[in-house]
Short mmCIF file of C-alpha atoms in Angstrom, two decimals:
data_model
loop_
_atom_site.label_atom_id
_atom_site.label_comp_id
_atom_site.label_asym_id
_atom_site.label_seq_id
_atom_site.Cartn_x
_atom_site.Cartn_y
_atom_site.Cartn_z
CA MET A 76 114.30 -26.95 -21.72
CA ASP A 77 118.05 -28.39 -23.08
CA PRO A 78 119.78 -25.99 -25.56
CA ILE A 79 120.16 -29.58 -28.19
CA ALA A 80 116.73 -30.59 -27.66
CA LEU A 81 115.32 -27.10 -28.10
CA ALA A 82 117.26 -26.78 -31.15
CA ALA A 83 115.81 -29.37 -32.53
CA THR A 84 112.56 -28.30 -31.25
CA ILE A 85 112.20 -25.44 -33.17
CA LEU A 86 114.81 -26.91 -36.50
CA VAL A 87 111.66 -29.55 -36.97
CA ALA A 88 108.50 -26.93 -35.51
CA THR A 89 109.48 -24.14 -38.33
CA ILE A 90 110.49 -26.28 -41.17
CA VAL A 91 106.86 -28.28 -40.89
CA LEU A 92 104.61 -25.41 -39.98
CA GLY A 93 106.31 -23.77 -43.62
CA ILE A 94 104.88 -26.90 -45.23
CA VAL A 95 101.92 -26.04 -43.95
CA PHE A 96 101.75 -23.12 -44.80
CA SER A 97 103.32 -23.15 -48.10
CA VAL A 98 105.43 -21.49 -47.69
CA PRO A 99 109.29 -22.45 -50.22
CA ILE A 100 110.50 -25.28 -48.55
CA ALA A 101 114.63 -23.03 -48.86
CA VAL A 102 112.62 -20.56 -47.08
CA SER A 103 111.55 -23.31 -44.42
CA ILE A 104 114.92 -24.47 -44.33
CA GLY A 105 116.73 -21.48 -43.92
CA LEU A 106 114.38 -19.95 -41.17
CA GLY A 107 114.36 -22.94 -39.27
CA SER A 108 118.34 -23.53 -39.41
CA PHE A 109 119.29 -19.71 -38.29
CA PHE A 110 116.96 -19.88 -35.57
CA ALA A 111 118.14 -23.15 -33.89
CA ALA A 112 121.73 -21.90 -34.79
CA VAL A 113 120.50 -18.95 -32.87
CA VAL A 114 119.52 -20.83 -29.71
CA LEU A 115 122.52 -23.09 -29.90
CA LEU A 116 125.45 -20.13 -30.37
CA ASP A 117 123.98 -16.62 -30.04
CA PHE A 118 122.44 -14.13 -32.27
CA GLU A 119 125.59 -12.66 -34.07
CA LYS A 120 127.74 -16.01 -34.51
CA ALA A 121 124.69 -17.60 -36.08
CA ALA A 122 124.09 -14.88 -38.37
CA LEU A 123 128.29 -15.78 -39.61
CA VAL A 124 127.82 -19.65 -39.54
CA SER A 125 124.65 -19.81 -41.33
CA SER A 126 126.66 -17.29 -44.03
CA GLN A 127 129.37 -18.85 -44.15
CA ARG A 128 127.81 -22.77 -44.66
CA LEU A 129 125.10 -21.47 -47.36
CA PHE A 130 128.22 -19.67 -49.20
CA THR A 131 131.11 -22.61 -48.72
CA GLY A 132 128.06 -25.14 -49.30
CA ILE A 133 127.45 -24.08 -53.34
CA ASN A 134 131.10 -23.76 -53.79
CA SER A 135 131.47 -26.61 -55.20
CA PHE A 136 132.93 -27.42 -58.68
CA THR A 137 130.98 -30.65 -59.02
CA LEU A 138 128.03 -28.35 -58.39
CA LEU A 139 128.92 -26.40 -61.48
CA ALA A 140 127.78 -29.86 -63.46
CA ILE A 141 124.16 -29.38 -62.49
CA PRO A 142 123.44 -25.66 -64.27
CA PHE A 143 125.19 -27.19 -67.61
CA PHE A 144 122.66 -30.31 -67.36
CA VAL A 145 119.80 -28.30 -66.30
CA LEU A 146 120.59 -25.46 -69.46
CA ALA A 147 121.23 -29.51 -71.81
CA GLY A 148 117.81 -30.91 -71.00
CA VAL A 149 116.11 -27.21 -71.45
CA LEU A 150 117.86 -27.40 -75.29
CA MET A 151 116.96 -30.83 -76.08
CA ASN A 152 112.92 -30.08 -75.27
CA THR A 153 113.30 -26.90 -77.00
CA GLY A 154 114.95 -28.58 -80.03
CA GLY A 155 112.25 -31.13 -80.93
CA ILE A 156 114.27 -34.44 -79.37
CA ALA A 157 110.65 -35.62 -78.74
CA GLY A 158 109.17 -36.30 -82.22
CA ARG A 159 112.19 -38.65 -83.22
CA LEU A 160 112.13 -40.09 -79.95
CA ILE A 161 109.07 -40.99 -80.01
CA ASP A 162 109.33 -42.60 -83.17
CA ALA A 163 112.14 -44.54 -82.40
CA ALA A 164 110.12 -45.35 -79.64
CA LYS A 165 107.94 -46.77 -81.52
CA VAL A 166 109.86 -48.47 -83.88
CA LEU A 167 111.62 -50.81 -81.14
CA VAL A 168 107.88 -52.05 -79.48
CA GLY A 169 105.96 -51.57 -81.71
CA ARG A 170 104.45 -55.48 -82.58
CA THR A 171 103.77 -55.21 -78.73
CA PRO A 172 100.43 -55.89 -77.26
CA ALA A 173 99.32 -52.13 -76.64
CA SER A 174 102.43 -51.10 -78.79
CA LEU A 175 101.19 -46.77 -77.71
CA ALA A 176 101.40 -47.27 -74.66
CA ASN A 177 104.87 -49.20 -74.05
CA THR A 178 105.78 -46.50 -76.92
CA ASN A 179 104.91 -43.92 -74.10
CA VAL A 180 107.05 -45.57 -71.79
CA LEU A 181 109.94 -46.09 -73.44
CA ALA A 182 109.80 -42.70 -75.00
CA ASN A 183 109.86 -41.12 -71.56
CA ALA A 184 112.73 -43.54 -70.30
CA MET A 185 114.61 -42.45 -73.02
CA PHE A 186 113.82 -38.54 -73.06
CA GLY A 187 114.11 -38.40 -69.59
CA ALA A 188 117.48 -39.99 -69.89
CA VAL A 189 118.48 -37.05 -72.32
CA SER A 190 116.96 -34.20 -70.43
CA GLY A 191 117.60 -35.70 -67.12
CA ALA A 192 114.02 -33.92 -65.87
CA ALA A 193 110.95 -35.70 -65.40
CA VAL A 194 108.62 -32.99 -65.30
CA ALA A 195 110.55 -32.64 -68.61
CA ALA A 196 109.72 -35.25 -70.12
CA ALA A 197 106.29 -35.94 -68.45
CA ALA A 198 105.33 -32.25 -71.37
CA ALA A 199 107.47 -33.24 -74.11
CA ILE A 200 105.93 -36.52 -74.70
CA GLY A 201 102.16 -36.34 -72.93
CA THR A 202 101.72 -33.39 -75.26
CA VAL A 203 102.79 -35.97 -78.34
CA MET A 204 101.51 -38.99 -77.26
CA THR A 205 97.93 -38.64 -75.36
CA PRO A 206 96.78 -37.15 -78.54
CA ARG A 207 98.13 -39.97 -80.64
CA MET A 208 96.97 -42.63 -77.94
CA GLU A 209 92.80 -41.14 -77.90
CA GLU A 210 92.91 -41.08 -81.47
CA GLU A 211 93.56 -44.82 -81.42
CA GLY A 212 91.80 -45.77 -78.92
CA TYR A 213 93.25 -45.22 -75.63
CA ASP A 214 90.80 -44.34 -72.86
CA THR A 215 92.43 -40.91 -71.82
CA LYS A 216 93.09 -41.18 -67.96
CA TRP A 217 94.92 -44.34 -68.70
CA SER A 218 97.36 -42.81 -70.93
CA ALA A 219 97.75 -40.04 -69.34
CA ALA A 220 98.43 -42.63 -66.47
CA VAL A 221 100.94 -44.78 -67.92
CA ASN A 222 102.91 -40.89 -69.07
CA VAL A 223 102.91 -39.57 -65.56
CA ALA A 224 104.08 -43.21 -64.16
CA SER A 225 107.02 -43.83 -66.73
CA ALA A 226 108.22 -40.18 -66.65
CA PRO A 227 110.29 -40.22 -63.34
CA ALA A 228 112.63 -43.50 -64.81
CA GLY A 229 115.14 -40.88 -66.49
CA MET A 230 115.73 -39.87 -62.66
CA LEU A 231 117.44 -43.18 -62.42
CA ILE A 232 119.22 -43.18 -66.06
CA PRO A 233 122.31 -41.35 -66.66
CA PRO A 234 122.75 -38.25 -66.44
CA SER A 235 120.23 -37.47 -63.29
CA ASN A 236 121.17 -34.85 -61.01
CA THR A 237 119.20 -35.91 -58.57
CA PHE A 238 122.67 -38.04 -57.94
CA ILE A 239 124.96 -35.05 -58.19
CA VAL A 240 122.67 -33.43 -55.21
CA TYR A 241 123.30 -36.79 -53.60
CA SER A 242 126.76 -37.14 -54.40
CA LEU A 243 127.86 -33.90 -52.59
CA VAL A 244 125.83 -35.14 -48.96
CA ARG A 245 128.05 -38.10 -49.09
CA GLY A 246 131.22 -36.74 -51.33
CA ALA A 247 130.55 -40.29 -53.67
CA SER A 248 132.18 -41.22 -56.92
CA VAL A 249 130.01 -39.58 -59.38
CA SER A 250 130.46 -41.43 -62.36
CA ALA A 251 129.69 -44.38 -59.55
CA LEU A 252 126.16 -43.09 -59.47
CA LEU A 253 125.04 -41.94 -62.53
CA MET A 254 126.51 -46.16 -63.64
CA ALA A 255 124.40 -47.57 -60.45
CA GLY A 256 120.52 -45.41 -61.73
CA VAL A 257 120.94 -47.41 -64.51
CA ILE A 258 119.43 -51.10 -63.87
CA PRO A 259 117.08 -49.46 -61.30
CA GLY A 260 115.97 -47.13 -64.57
CA VAL A 261 115.33 -50.04 -66.43
CA ILE A 262 113.50 -51.98 -63.44
CA TRP A 263 111.11 -48.77 -63.07
CA ALA A 264 110.71 -48.20 -67.00
CA GLY A 265 109.67 -52.21 -66.76
CA ALA A 266 107.05 -52.39 -63.94
CA CYS A 267 106.03 -49.74 -66.01
CA ILE A 268 105.80 -51.89 -69.07
CA LEU A 269 104.37 -54.61 -66.75
CA VAL A 270 101.46 -52.99 -65.38
CA VAL A 271 100.32 -51.83 -69.09
CA LEU A 272 100.57 -55.49 -70.57
CA LEU A 273 98.40 -56.82 -67.62
CA THR A 274 95.38 -53.36 -67.89
CA TYR A 275 95.23 -52.17 -71.38
CA LYS A 276 93.22 -54.79 -72.50
CA LYS A 277 90.18 -52.77 -69.87
CA PHE A 278 91.25 -49.10 -70.56
CA SER A 279 91.86 -49.48 -73.77
CA THR A 280 91.19 -50.88 -77.34
CA PRO A 281 93.95 -50.22 -79.98
CA GLN A 282 93.93 -49.91 -83.49
CA GLN A 283 96.42 -52.43 -84.89
CA ALA A 284 99.67 -51.09 -85.38
CA PRO A 285 100.18 -50.12 -89.01
CA LYS A 286 103.92 -52.73 -89.94
CA VAL A 287 106.83 -51.53 -90.33
CA THR A 288 109.19 -51.90 -92.89
CA LEU A 289 112.95 -52.97 -91.97
CA ALA A 290 114.50 -49.92 -94.00
CA GLN A 291 111.55 -46.88 -93.08
CA GLY A 292 112.66 -49.13 -88.93
CA LEU A 293 116.03 -48.10 -89.51
CA LEU A 294 115.61 -44.52 -90.80
CA VAL A 295 113.52 -43.90 -88.71
CA ILE A 296 116.26 -44.64 -85.66
CA TRP A 297 118.90 -43.10 -87.08
CA ARG A 298 116.93 -40.32 -87.27
CA ALA A 299 117.08 -40.43 -83.47
CA VAL A 300 120.73 -41.52 -82.68
CA PRO A 301 121.87 -38.37 -82.68
CA SER A 302 119.76 -37.45 -79.79
CA LEU A 303 120.54 -40.24 -78.15
CA LEU A 304 124.25 -40.15 -79.03
CA MET A 305 124.49 -37.35 -76.34
CA ILE A 306 123.49 -40.34 -73.72
CA ILE A 307 126.57 -42.10 -74.46
CA ILE A 308 129.32 -39.55 -74.95
CA VAL A 309 128.50 -37.70 -71.61
CA VAL A 310 128.00 -41.03 -69.10
CA GLY A 311 130.95 -42.72 -71.33
CA GLY A 312 133.80 -39.89 -70.90
CA ILE A 313 133.08 -40.33 -67.63
CA VAL A 314 133.38 -44.03 -67.10
CA ALA A 315 136.42 -44.10 -70.00
CA GLY A 316 137.22 -40.77 -66.96
CA PHE A 317 137.62 -38.70 -70.62
CA PHE A 318 136.64 -35.90 -68.77
CA THR A 319 134.52 -35.21 -65.16
CA ALA A 320 130.90 -34.81 -64.61
CA THR A 321 130.95 -30.90 -65.23
CA GLU A 322 133.45 -30.65 -67.77
CA SER A 323 130.84 -34.15 -69.48
CA SER A 324 127.65 -31.04 -68.92
CA ALA A 325 129.24 -28.47 -70.78
CA ILE A 326 129.76 -30.98 -73.46
CA ALA A 327 126.08 -31.85 -73.22
CA VAL A 328 125.04 -27.95 -73.24
CA VAL A 329 127.62 -28.17 -76.61
CA TYR A 330 126.37 -30.36 -77.84
CA CYS A 331 122.38 -30.03 -77.97
CA LEU A 332 123.50 -25.79 -79.15
CA VAL A 333 124.85 -27.98 -82.26
CA LEU A 334 122.10 -30.87 -82.47
CA GLY A 335 119.78 -27.74 -82.80
CA PHE A 336 120.99 -26.10 -85.29
CA VAL A 337 121.23 -28.47 -87.22
CA TYR A 338 118.00 -29.83 -86.69
CA ARG A 339 116.39 -26.11 -87.68
CA THR A 340 115.05 -26.27 -84.39
CA ILE A 341 116.48 -24.08 -81.72
CA THR A 342 117.68 -20.59 -83.38
CA TRP A 343 119.15 -17.44 -81.89
CA SER A 344 116.01 -16.09 -80.90
CA ASP A 345 115.37 -18.92 -78.26
CA LEU A 346 119.05 -18.47 -76.45
CA PRO A 347 117.52 -16.25 -74.00
CA GLY A 348 114.89 -17.68 -73.14
CA ALA A 349 116.26 -21.00 -72.79
CA LEU A 350 119.50 -19.38 -70.67
CA LEU A 351 116.11 -17.91 -68.54
CA ASP A 352 114.37 -20.89 -67.74
CA ALA A 353 117.52 -23.06 -67.47
CA ALA A 354 118.48 -20.15 -64.90
CA ARG A 355 115.28 -20.03 -62.78
CA THR A 356 115.54 -24.34 -62.05
CA THR A 357 118.97 -24.21 -60.75
CA ALA A 358 118.69 -20.85 -58.95
CA ILE A 359 116.37 -23.21 -56.89
CA ILE A 360 118.86 -25.93 -56.66
CA MET A 361 121.39 -23.73 -55.48
CA LEU A 362 119.29 -21.95 -53.30
CA LEU A 363 118.09 -25.32 -51.55
CA VAL A 364 121.98 -26.56 -51.31
CA GLY A 365 123.05 -23.89 -50.34
CA VAL A 366 120.89 -24.35 -46.54
CA SER A 367 120.60 -27.59 -46.63
CA THR A 368 124.62 -27.70 -45.89
CA ALA A 369 123.37 -24.89 -43.25
CA LEU A 370 121.30 -27.52 -42.04
CA SER A 371 123.58 -30.38 -41.57
CA PHE A 372 125.55 -28.64 -39.12
CA VAL A 373 122.82 -27.57 -36.86
CA MET A 374 121.63 -31.20 -36.84
CA SER A 375 125.20 -32.47 -36.47
CA PHE A 376 125.88 -29.83 -33.68
CA SER A 377 122.00 -31.19 -31.92
CA HIS A 378 122.70 -35.04 -32.47
CA ILE A 379 119.52 -36.00 -34.55
CA PRO A 380 121.40 -38.00 -36.74
CA ASP A 381 122.29 -39.22 -33.57
CA ALA A 382 118.93 -39.58 -32.15
CA VAL A 383 117.16 -41.21 -35.13
CA SER A 384 119.57 -43.62 -35.57
CA ASP A 385 119.07 -44.70 -31.22
CA LEU A 386 115.18 -44.12 -31.74
CA MET A 387 115.34 -46.75 -34.79
CA LEU A 388 117.57 -49.20 -33.29
CA GLY A 389 115.60 -49.42 -30.44
CA ILE A 390 112.31 -50.42 -32.35
CA SER A 391 114.02 -53.19 -33.92
CA ASP A 392 117.94 -54.46 -34.94
CA SER A 393 117.73 -55.73 -38.15
CA SER A 394 118.94 -54.02 -41.75
CA PHE A 395 115.50 -55.78 -42.74
CA VAL A 396 113.06 -53.58 -40.88
CA ILE A 397 115.15 -50.75 -40.89
CA LEU A 398 115.58 -50.32 -44.34
CA PHE A 399 111.96 -50.75 -44.45
CA MET A 400 110.89 -47.74 -42.31
CA MET A 401 113.73 -45.93 -44.30
CA LEU A 402 111.47 -46.78 -46.76
CA VAL A 403 108.06 -46.22 -45.62
CA ILE A 404 109.44 -42.16 -44.11
CA LEU A 405 110.96 -41.29 -48.25
CA LEU A 406 107.63 -42.40 -49.50
CA LEU A 407 105.58 -39.99 -47.61
CA VAL A 408 108.05 -37.37 -47.17
CA GLY A 409 107.89 -37.74 -50.79
CA THR A 410 104.30 -36.59 -51.09
CA PHE A 411 104.71 -33.73 -50.12
CA MET A 412 108.61 -32.69 -50.36
CA ASP A 413 110.36 -32.81 -53.57
CA PRO A 414 113.54 -35.23 -54.31
CA THR A 415 116.03 -32.75 -54.04
CA PRO A 416 115.75 -31.08 -50.68
CA ALA A 417 114.48 -34.06 -49.02
CA ILE A 418 117.62 -36.26 -50.24
CA LEU A 419 119.72 -33.10 -48.97
CA ILE A 420 117.52 -33.52 -44.99
CA PHE A 421 117.59 -37.23 -45.48
CA THR A 422 120.35 -38.41 -46.25
CA PRO A 423 122.59 -37.37 -43.17
CA ILE A 424 120.05 -38.62 -41.04
CA PHE A 425 120.28 -41.93 -42.90
CA LEU A 426 123.61 -42.51 -44.23
CA PRO A 427 125.09 -43.04 -40.52
CA ILE A 428 122.35 -45.79 -40.00
CA VAL A 429 122.68 -47.51 -42.93
CA THR A 430 126.22 -47.89 -42.93
CA SER A 431 126.59 -49.28 -39.89
CA PHE A 432 125.24 -52.68 -41.14
CA ASP A 433 127.91 -52.66 -44.39
CA MET A 434 125.40 -50.80 -46.83
CA SER A 435 126.95 -49.73 -49.51
CA PRO A 436 126.63 -45.51 -50.14
CA VAL A 437 125.69 -45.74 -54.05
CA HIS A 438 123.29 -48.09 -53.21
CA PHE A 439 121.82 -46.47 -51.06
CA GLY A 440 122.09 -43.38 -53.31
CA THR A 441 119.62 -45.84 -55.53
CA VAL A 442 116.99 -46.85 -52.98
CA ILE A 443 116.73 -43.32 -52.37
CA VAL A 444 116.39 -41.16 -55.28
CA TYR A 445 114.15 -44.19 -56.48
CA ALA A 446 111.69 -44.16 -53.14
CA LEU A 447 111.74 -39.94 -53.73
CA SER A 448 110.78 -40.26 -57.39
CA ILE A 449 107.62 -41.97 -56.58
CA GLY A 450 107.19 -39.41 -55.07
CA VAL A 451 106.93 -36.96 -57.65
CA ILE A 452 103.66 -39.33 -59.12
CA THR A 453 102.22 -38.89 -56.06
CA PRO A 454 99.65 -36.25 -54.66
CA PRO A 455 98.98 -34.27 -53.49
CA VAL A 456 102.50 -32.16 -54.60
CA GLY A 457 103.53 -34.80 -56.97
CA ASN A 458 104.62 -31.84 -59.57
CA VAL A 459 104.81 -34.94 -62.72
CA LEU A 460 101.81 -35.62 -62.02
CA PHE A 461 99.90 -32.07 -61.79
CA VAL A 462 102.40 -31.69 -65.59
CA GLY A 463 101.01 -34.97 -67.01
CA ALA A 464 97.25 -35.18 -65.32
CA ARG A 465 97.33 -31.14 -67.02
CA VAL A 466 98.58 -32.03 -70.27
CA ALA A 467 95.80 -34.57 -70.92
CA GLY A 468 93.44 -31.84 -70.22
CA MET A 469 92.25 -33.56 -66.44
CA GLY A 470 92.22 -33.23 -63.24
CA ILE A 471 94.72 -35.04 -60.99
CA GLU A 472 91.44 -37.32 -59.34
CA PRO A 473 91.09 -39.68 -62.65
CA VAL A 474 94.36 -40.15 -63.40
CA VAL A 475 95.02 -41.09 -59.63
CA ALA A 476 92.99 -43.33 -59.94
CA LYS A 477 94.26 -45.53 -63.31
CA LEU A 478 97.92 -44.55 -60.82
CA ILE A 479 97.52 -46.50 -57.97
CA TRP A 480 98.51 -50.77 -60.31
CA PHE A 481 101.33 -48.56 -61.61
CA LEU A 482 102.79 -47.07 -58.08
CA LEU A 483 101.95 -50.45 -56.08
CA ALA A 484 104.67 -51.88 -59.11
CA LEU A 485 106.35 -49.42 -58.94
CA PHE A 486 106.62 -49.88 -55.17
CA GLY A 487 107.56 -53.97 -56.03
CA GLY A 488 110.65 -52.81 -57.86
CA LEU A 489 111.48 -50.29 -54.86
CA LEU A 490 112.07 -53.34 -52.56
CA LEU A 491 113.73 -55.10 -55.67
CA VAL A 492 116.05 -52.05 -55.81
CA THR A 493 116.24 -51.53 -51.65
CA TYR A 494 117.13 -55.67 -50.48
CA VAL A 495 118.66 -56.98 -53.83
CA SER A 496 121.82 -54.95 -54.48
CA GLY A 497 123.52 -56.44 -56.75
CA LEU A 498 121.05 -54.43 -59.26
CA SER A 499 122.79 -51.06 -57.86
CA ILE A 500 125.85 -52.88 -58.04
CA TRP A 501 126.76 -54.58 -59.84
CA LEU A 502 127.34 -52.09 -63.04
CA PRO A 503 129.34 -49.37 -61.01
CA ASP A 504 131.30 -52.69 -59.76
CA ALA A 505 132.26 -53.86 -63.08
CA LEU A 506 133.55 -50.91 -64.35
CA GLY A 507 135.48 -50.02 -61.75
CA LEU A 508 133.61 -47.37 -60.60
CA LEU A 509 133.54 -48.33 -56.64
CA SER A 510 136.42 -47.57 -54.17
CA ASP A 511 133.90 -47.68 -50.81
#
């Protein structure tokens, strides 16, 4: 067999077998890349190149933003921010039908944006909202589905670690990517609210929400303003050019610490645990980034992106059809792989194809993040699905049954984001952040 074909076969087979046998994805990618490099080079050169690529992959100033944003999210979660955001969300949507379910959606979007983590949002918001919704006559399985479906909205609304990872592969402007995710994130939350409004009568007998006076509502919102202000400071500072994404992440950590101490929800004894949690998450992400850099080298050397491009263009030369094929692949991959490794693997493969028909890399970034975000709530591996079900005290099967309509609505949102480029491009373009 031709060495290039053999290397590609070994690479794909090693990763697939690793997934089948539940080997950590970073280990599967690393071993597959090394074995393929041995075929293409020799053992000594493969070891040297793989280690160099792993180091250079994480030797990035931009990547420093990830541990800081992760730590900021952990501090927000530790600091009891969820309760204030839930109260503010309830004031904002308290007069709508199924107001508590809509509160869950809005609170998840706000908390996910503040913490940058869908799992943290599902756990923090679900822990508070699920018992409340059950008390007010909502079906527990449906309540869990609402919580699970809306949690990933924060993966699109800035600040977002997922977009930072994508920017490393593409070299795109972090500021442009963060702003590009705003409208798709709103579309995600809007899709969930639409399903709530269409289905709540079937799954709930909610009580009449108590009326809140204007003064009470303003007081509740005022209590949540300091938490939401972090998004304005971080994102606004990046967009205005006051500081970089990395510098803004450090500012976010300081802000969260000050906020936690002011609220008296964080003590000095909480900090070692928060640092340890952030370090664990960061280590996983950094290892994935490092081994995926070695993977990109092997794929480029063995011309895998070219082969995939030729295959897709051989099926159709229509950008509409090719994009739809990519969506199907990304949705399938998202069911068994987390967004970070999936972005690191598939961006180098798909990006040359979409840029060949003049699709903006920033637009494609929102598409790939949106598609893979659906995967975190889809069985069999969706981590947000498992966390949301566990918080509700049940298995994933009854939650999945109630999740179907949400998944269909989110897929509709994905099609909008994919084929209407203005939804992603308009805001960064209006702010003068697009250089491509």
